[in-house]
Coordinates of C-alpha atoms in Angstrom, one line a residue:
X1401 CA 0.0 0.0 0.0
X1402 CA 1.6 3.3 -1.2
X1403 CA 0.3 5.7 1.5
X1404 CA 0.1 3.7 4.1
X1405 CA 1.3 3.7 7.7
X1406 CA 3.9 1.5 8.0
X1407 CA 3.7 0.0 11.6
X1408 CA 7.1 -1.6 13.7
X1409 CA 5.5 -3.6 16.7
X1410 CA 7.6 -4.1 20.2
X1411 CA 7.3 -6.8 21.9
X1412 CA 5.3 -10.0 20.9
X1413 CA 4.5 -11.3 24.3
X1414 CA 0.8 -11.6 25.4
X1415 CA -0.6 -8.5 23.6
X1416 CA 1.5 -7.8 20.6
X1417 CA 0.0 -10.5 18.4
X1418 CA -2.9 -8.6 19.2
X1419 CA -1.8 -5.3 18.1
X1420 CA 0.0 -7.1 14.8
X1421 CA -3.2 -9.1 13.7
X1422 CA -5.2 -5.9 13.7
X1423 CA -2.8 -3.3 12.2
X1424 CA -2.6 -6.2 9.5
X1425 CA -6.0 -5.9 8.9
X1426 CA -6.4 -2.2 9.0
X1427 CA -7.0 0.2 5.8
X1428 CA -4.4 2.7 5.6
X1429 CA -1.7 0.2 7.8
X1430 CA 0.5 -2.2 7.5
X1431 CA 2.9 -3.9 10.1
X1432 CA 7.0 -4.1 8.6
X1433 CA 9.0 -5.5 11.8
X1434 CA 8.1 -7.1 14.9
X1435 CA 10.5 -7.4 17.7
X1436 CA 10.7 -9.0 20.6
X1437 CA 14.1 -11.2 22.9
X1438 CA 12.6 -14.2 22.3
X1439 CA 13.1 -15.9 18.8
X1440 CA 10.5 -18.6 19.7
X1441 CA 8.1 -15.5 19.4
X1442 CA 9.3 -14.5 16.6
X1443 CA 9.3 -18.0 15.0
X1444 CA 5.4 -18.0 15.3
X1445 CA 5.2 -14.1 14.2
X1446 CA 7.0 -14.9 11.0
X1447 CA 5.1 -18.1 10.8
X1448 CA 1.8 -16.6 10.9
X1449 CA 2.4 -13.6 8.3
X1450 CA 5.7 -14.8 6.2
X1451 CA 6.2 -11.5 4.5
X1452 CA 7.1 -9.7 8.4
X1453 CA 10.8 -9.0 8.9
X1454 CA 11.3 -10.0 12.7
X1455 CA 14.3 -9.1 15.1
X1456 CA 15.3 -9.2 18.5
X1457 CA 17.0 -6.0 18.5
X1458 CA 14.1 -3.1 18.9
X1459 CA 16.7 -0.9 17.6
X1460 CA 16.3 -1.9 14.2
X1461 CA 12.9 -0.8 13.9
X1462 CA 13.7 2.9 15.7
X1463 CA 16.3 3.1 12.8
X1464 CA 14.3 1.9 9.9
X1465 CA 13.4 4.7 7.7
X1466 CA 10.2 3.3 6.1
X1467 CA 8.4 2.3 9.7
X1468 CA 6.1 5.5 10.6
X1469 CA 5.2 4.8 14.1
X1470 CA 5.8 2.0 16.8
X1471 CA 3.3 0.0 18.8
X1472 CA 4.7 -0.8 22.2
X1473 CA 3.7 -4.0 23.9
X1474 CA 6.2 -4.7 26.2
X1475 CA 6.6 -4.8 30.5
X1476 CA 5.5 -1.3 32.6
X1477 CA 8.9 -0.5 33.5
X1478 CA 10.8 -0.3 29.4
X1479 CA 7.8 1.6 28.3
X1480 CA 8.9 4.9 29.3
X1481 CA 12.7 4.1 27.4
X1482 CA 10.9 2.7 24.7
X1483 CA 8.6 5.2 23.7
X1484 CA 10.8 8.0 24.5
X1485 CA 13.6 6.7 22.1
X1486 CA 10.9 6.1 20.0
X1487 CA 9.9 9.6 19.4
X1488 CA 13.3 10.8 19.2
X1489 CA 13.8 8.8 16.2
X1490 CA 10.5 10.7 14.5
X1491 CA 8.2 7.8 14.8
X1492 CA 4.4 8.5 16.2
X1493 CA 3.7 5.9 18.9
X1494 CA 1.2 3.8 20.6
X1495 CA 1.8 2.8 24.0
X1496 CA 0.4 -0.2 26.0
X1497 CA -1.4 0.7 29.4
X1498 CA 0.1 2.3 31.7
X1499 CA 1.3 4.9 30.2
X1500 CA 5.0 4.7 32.3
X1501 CA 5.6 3.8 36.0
X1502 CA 5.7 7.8 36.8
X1503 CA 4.2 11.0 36.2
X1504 CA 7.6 12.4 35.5
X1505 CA 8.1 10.1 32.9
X1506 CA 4.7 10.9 31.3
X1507 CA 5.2 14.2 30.9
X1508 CA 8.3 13.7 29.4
X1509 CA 7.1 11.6 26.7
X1510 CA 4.0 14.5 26.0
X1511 CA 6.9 17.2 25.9
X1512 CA 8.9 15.0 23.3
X1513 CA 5.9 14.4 21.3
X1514 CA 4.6 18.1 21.2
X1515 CA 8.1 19.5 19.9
X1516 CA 8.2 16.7 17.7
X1517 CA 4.6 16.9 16.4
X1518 CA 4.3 13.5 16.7
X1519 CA 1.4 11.6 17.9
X1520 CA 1.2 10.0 21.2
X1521 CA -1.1 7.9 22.3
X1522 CA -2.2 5.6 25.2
X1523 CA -3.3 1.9 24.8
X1524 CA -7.0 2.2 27.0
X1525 CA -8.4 -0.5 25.4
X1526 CA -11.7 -0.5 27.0
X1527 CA -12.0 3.2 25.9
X1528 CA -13.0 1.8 22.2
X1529 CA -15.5 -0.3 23.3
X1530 CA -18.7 -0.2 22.3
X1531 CA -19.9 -0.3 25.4
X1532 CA -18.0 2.0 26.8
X1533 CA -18.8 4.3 23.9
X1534 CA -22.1 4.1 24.5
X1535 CA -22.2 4.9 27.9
X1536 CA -20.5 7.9 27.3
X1537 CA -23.3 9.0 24.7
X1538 CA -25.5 8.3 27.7
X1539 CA -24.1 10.6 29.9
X1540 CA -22.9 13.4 27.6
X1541 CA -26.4 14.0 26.5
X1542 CA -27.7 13.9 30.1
X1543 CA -29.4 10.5 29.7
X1544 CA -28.3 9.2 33.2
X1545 CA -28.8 12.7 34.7
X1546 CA -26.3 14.3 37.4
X1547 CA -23.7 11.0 38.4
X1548 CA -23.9 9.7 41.9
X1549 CA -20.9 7.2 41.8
X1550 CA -19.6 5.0 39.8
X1551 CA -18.7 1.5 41.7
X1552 CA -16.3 -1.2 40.0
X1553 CA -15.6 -4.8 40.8
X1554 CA -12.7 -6.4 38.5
X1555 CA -10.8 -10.1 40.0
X1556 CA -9.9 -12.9 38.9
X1557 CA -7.7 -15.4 40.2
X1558 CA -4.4 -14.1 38.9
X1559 CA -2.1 -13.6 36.5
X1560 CA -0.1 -12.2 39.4
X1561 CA 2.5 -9.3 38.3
X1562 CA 5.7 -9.3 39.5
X1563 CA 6.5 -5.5 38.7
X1564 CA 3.3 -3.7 39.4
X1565 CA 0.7 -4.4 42.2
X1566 CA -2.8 -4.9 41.3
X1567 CA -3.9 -1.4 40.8
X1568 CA -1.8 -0.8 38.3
X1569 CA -2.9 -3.8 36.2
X1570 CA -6.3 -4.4 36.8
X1571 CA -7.5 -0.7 38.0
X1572 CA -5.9 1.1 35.3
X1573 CA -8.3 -0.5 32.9
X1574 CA -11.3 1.7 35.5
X1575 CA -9.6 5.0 35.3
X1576 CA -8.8 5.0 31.8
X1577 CA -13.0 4.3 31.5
X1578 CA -13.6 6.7 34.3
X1579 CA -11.7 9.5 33.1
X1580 CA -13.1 9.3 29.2
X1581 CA -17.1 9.0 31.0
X1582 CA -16.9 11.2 33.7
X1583 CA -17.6 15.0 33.9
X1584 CA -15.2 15.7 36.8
X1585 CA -11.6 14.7 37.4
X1586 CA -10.4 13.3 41.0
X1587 CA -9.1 15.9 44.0
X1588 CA -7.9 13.3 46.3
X1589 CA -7.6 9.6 46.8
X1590 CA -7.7 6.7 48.9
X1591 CA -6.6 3.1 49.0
X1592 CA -5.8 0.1 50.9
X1593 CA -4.3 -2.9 49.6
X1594 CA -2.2 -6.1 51.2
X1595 CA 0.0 -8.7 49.4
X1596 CA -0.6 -12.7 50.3
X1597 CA 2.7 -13.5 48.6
X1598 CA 5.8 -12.3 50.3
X1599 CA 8.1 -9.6 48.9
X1600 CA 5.4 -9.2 46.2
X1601 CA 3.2 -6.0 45.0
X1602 CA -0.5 -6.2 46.7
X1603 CA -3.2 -8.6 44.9
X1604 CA -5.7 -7.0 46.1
X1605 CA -6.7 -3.6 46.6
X1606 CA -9.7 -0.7 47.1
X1607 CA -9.4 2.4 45.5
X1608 CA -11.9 5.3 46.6
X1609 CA -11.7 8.4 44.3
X1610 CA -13.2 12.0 45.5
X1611 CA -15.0 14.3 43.5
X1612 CA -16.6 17.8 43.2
X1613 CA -20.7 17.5 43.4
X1614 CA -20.9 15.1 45.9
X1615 CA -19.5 12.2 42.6
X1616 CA -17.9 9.4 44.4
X1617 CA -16.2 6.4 42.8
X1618 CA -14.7 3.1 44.4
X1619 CA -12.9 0.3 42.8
X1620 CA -12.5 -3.0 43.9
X1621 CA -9.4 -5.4 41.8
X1622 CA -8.2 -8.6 43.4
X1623 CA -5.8 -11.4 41.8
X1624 CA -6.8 -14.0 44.1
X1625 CA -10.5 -14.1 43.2
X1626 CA -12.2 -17.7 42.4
X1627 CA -14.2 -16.1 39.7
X1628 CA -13.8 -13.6 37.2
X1629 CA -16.0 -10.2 37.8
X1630 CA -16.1 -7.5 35.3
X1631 CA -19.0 -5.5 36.8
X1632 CA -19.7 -1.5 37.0
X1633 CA -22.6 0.1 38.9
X1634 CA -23.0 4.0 37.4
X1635 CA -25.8 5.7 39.9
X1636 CA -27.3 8.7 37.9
X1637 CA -30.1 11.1 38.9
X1638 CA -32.4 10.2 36.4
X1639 CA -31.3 6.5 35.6
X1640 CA -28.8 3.8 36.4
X1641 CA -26.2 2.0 34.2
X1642 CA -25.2 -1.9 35.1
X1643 CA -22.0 -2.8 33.0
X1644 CA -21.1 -6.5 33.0
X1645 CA -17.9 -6.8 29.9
X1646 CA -18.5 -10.7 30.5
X1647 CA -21.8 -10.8 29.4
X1648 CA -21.8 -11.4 25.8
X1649 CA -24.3 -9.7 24.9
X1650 CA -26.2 -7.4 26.6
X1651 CA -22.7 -5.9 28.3
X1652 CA -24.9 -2.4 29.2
X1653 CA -28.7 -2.3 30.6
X1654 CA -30.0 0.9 31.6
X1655 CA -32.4 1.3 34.6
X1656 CA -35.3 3.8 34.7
X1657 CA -35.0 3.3 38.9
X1658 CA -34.0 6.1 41.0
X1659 CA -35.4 7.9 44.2
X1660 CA -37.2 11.2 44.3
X1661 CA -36.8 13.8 46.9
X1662 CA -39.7 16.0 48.3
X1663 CA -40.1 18.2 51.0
X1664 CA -43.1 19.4 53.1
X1665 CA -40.8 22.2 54.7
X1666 CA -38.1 24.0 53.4
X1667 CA -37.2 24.8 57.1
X1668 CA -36.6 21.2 58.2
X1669 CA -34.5 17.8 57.1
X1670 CA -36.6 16.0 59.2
X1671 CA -39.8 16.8 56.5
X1672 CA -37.5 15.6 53.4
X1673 CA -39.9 12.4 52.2
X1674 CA -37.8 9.7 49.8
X1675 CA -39.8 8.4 47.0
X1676 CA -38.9 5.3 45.0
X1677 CA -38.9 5.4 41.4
X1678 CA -38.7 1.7 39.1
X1679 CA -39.2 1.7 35.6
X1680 CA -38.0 -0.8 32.9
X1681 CA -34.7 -1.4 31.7
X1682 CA -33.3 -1.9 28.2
X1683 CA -30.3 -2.6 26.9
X1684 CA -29.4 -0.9 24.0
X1685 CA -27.4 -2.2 20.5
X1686 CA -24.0 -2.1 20.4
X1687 CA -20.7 -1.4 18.4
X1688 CA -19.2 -5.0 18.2
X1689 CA -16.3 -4.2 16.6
X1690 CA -13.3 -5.5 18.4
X1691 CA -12.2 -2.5 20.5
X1692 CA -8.2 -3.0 19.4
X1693 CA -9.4 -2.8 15.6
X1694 CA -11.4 0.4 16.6
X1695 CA -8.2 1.7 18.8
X1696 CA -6.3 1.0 15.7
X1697 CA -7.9 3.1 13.0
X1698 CA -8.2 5.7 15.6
X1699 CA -4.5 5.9 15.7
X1700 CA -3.7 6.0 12.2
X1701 CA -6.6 8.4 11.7
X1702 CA -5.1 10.9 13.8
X1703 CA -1.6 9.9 11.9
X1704 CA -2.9 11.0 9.0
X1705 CA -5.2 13.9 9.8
X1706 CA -3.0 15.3 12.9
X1707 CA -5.6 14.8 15.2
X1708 CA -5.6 14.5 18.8
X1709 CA -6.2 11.0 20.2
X1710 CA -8.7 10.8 22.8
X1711 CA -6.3 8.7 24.6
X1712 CA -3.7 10.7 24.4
X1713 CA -0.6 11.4 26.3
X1714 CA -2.6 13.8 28.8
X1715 CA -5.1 10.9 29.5
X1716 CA -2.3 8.6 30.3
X1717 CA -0.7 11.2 32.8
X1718 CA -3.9 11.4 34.4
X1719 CA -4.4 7.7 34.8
X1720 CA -0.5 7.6 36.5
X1721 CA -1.1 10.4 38.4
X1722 CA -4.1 8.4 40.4
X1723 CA -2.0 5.1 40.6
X1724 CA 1.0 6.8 41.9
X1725 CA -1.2 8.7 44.4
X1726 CA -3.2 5.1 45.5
X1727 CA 0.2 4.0 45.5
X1728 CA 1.2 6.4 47.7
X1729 CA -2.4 6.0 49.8
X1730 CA -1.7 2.3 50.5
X1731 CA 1.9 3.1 52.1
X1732 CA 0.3 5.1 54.8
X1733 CA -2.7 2.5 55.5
X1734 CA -5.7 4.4 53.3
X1735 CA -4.7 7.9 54.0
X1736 CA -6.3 10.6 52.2
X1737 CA -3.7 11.7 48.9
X1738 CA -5.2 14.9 47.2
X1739 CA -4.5 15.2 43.4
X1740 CA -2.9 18.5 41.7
X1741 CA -6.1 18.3 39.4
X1742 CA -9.8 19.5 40.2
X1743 CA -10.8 21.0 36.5
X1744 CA -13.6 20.1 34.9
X1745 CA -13.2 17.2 31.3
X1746 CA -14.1 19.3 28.4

């Protein structure tokens, strides 16, 4: 393809094959060089698509003049390295979540990239889903009303991390939802978490996030669950939204249930009277295109049009900016962390 986005892919672990099979299949892309330390990888890499050049050097692909941009798919603590000597060779790059292990490092990538020009986006997966699309519709236009809370439970049992505790693998996937839904951004934090394995990060954690107008989140991720639980309550004014990513179907159900609030006396509390409200539910159609295909054209989209992803550098700062602060909160048994960031999303 003459005009297309030539694609180097690093790392060919558990989600690179992923990120290869889709850029294969995307208009306007096309994936020249995989890399990754293990040649057993590679072996299946160039057995799968036999016209990929493969190497276990990452280098080669930073210095290859034809490859546009760079999908990174390797451990937490090599993203910020990779993607930083990434952009210094001129290529646009996509990086897998987290963004980096600091908020240092994060906004050293979004400098880089902004006097580069080049694009740099974040790998929130569950961003370009279509549920998670289409709960955003249903906020943005008021749908759900003023939010209440939104309440997460993510475990399973395992795959334990030995790098990163549990918040930064399994809770990352919730803030990178939370912070593309919600109207408000987090002031302060709080979190608890213990480890069951010795001189290994916590598998299992809760994560409460403050917010202006009385907007309340809390997160609950565990690794040493005996079933897996992908479920998210989102309380609304007007309506409620129960998210279940394992259902395969109906994944989003909105409830017309709610409570009303009337008074008999402005003067008094005591007079407020709590009325129930239950309705139907439905659950609406869906985008069920695979969110990585969807993440995909997105990134070469804003490639070619020099558009701003919408998980872009500064959404990836924001997401590290809460982990490091949980972080943080769990060192000091749940004490309260405030944020450096109150402003309202646009």
């Amino acid at each position: 393809m003459k005009d297309a986005i030539s694609i180097g892919v690093i790392g060919y672990g558990y989600w690179g094959p992923n990120l290869v099979r889709n850029f294969s299949e995307i208009p306007g892309a096309q994936v020249r060089t995989v890399s990754d330390f293990k040649p057993e990888l590679l072996a299946k890499a160039q057995t799968r698509y036999p016209t990929l050049k493969v190497t276990t050097d990452y280098r080669d692909i930073l210095k290859d003049p034809k490859i546009d941009a760079v999908a990174i798919a390797t451990p937490v603590s090599t993203h910020f390295d990779l993607a930083l000597a990434a952009l210094q060779a001129g290529k646009h790059v996509l990086v897998e979540k987290p963004m980096t292990t600091s908020s240092e490092q994060a906004m050293r990538l979004i400098e880089e990239a902004q006097r580069r020009n080049l694009v740099l986006m974040v790998d929130h997966t569950f961003v370009y889903t279509g549920a998670v699309r289409k709960m955003h519709d249903l906020i943005t236009t008021k749908v759900v009303g003023e939010i209440y809370y939104y309440d997460s439970v993510r475990v399973n049992l395992g795959l334990f991390q030995h790098d990163v505790n549990v918040l930064w693998d399994l809770a990352v996937h919730d803030l990178s939802i939370m912070d593309y839904l919600l109207p408000y951004k987090p002031y302060a934090v709080s979190a608890t978490g213990i480890s069951h394995v010795p001189r290994e990060p916590e598998n299992i954690a809760y994560l409460t996030l403050f917010f202006e107008n009385n907007l309340m989140a809390h997160l609950h991720v565990n690794w040493l669950a005996p079933v897996k639980v992908r479920r998210t309550l989102i309380g609304g004014s007007q309506r409620m939204i129960v998210y279940d990513d394992l259902e395969p179907s109906e994944k989003v159900k909105i409830y017309d249930k709610g409570i009303t609030l009337n008074s008999n006396s402005a003067e008094s509390v005591y007079q407020m009277l709590i009325g129930y409200r239950a309705g139907d539910m439905w659950a609406p159609h869906l985008d069920m295109t695979e969110a990585i295909r969807t993440e995909g054209m997105h990134f070469i989209d804003c490639i070619q049009q020099g558009d701003r992803p919408i998980s872009d550098g500064e959404a990836g700062l924001r997401v590290v900016k809460i982990l490091e602060a949980a972080t943080q909160s769990i060192k000091r048994q749940g004490r309260l962390i405030e944020l450096n960031t109150t402003e309202v999303a646009v």
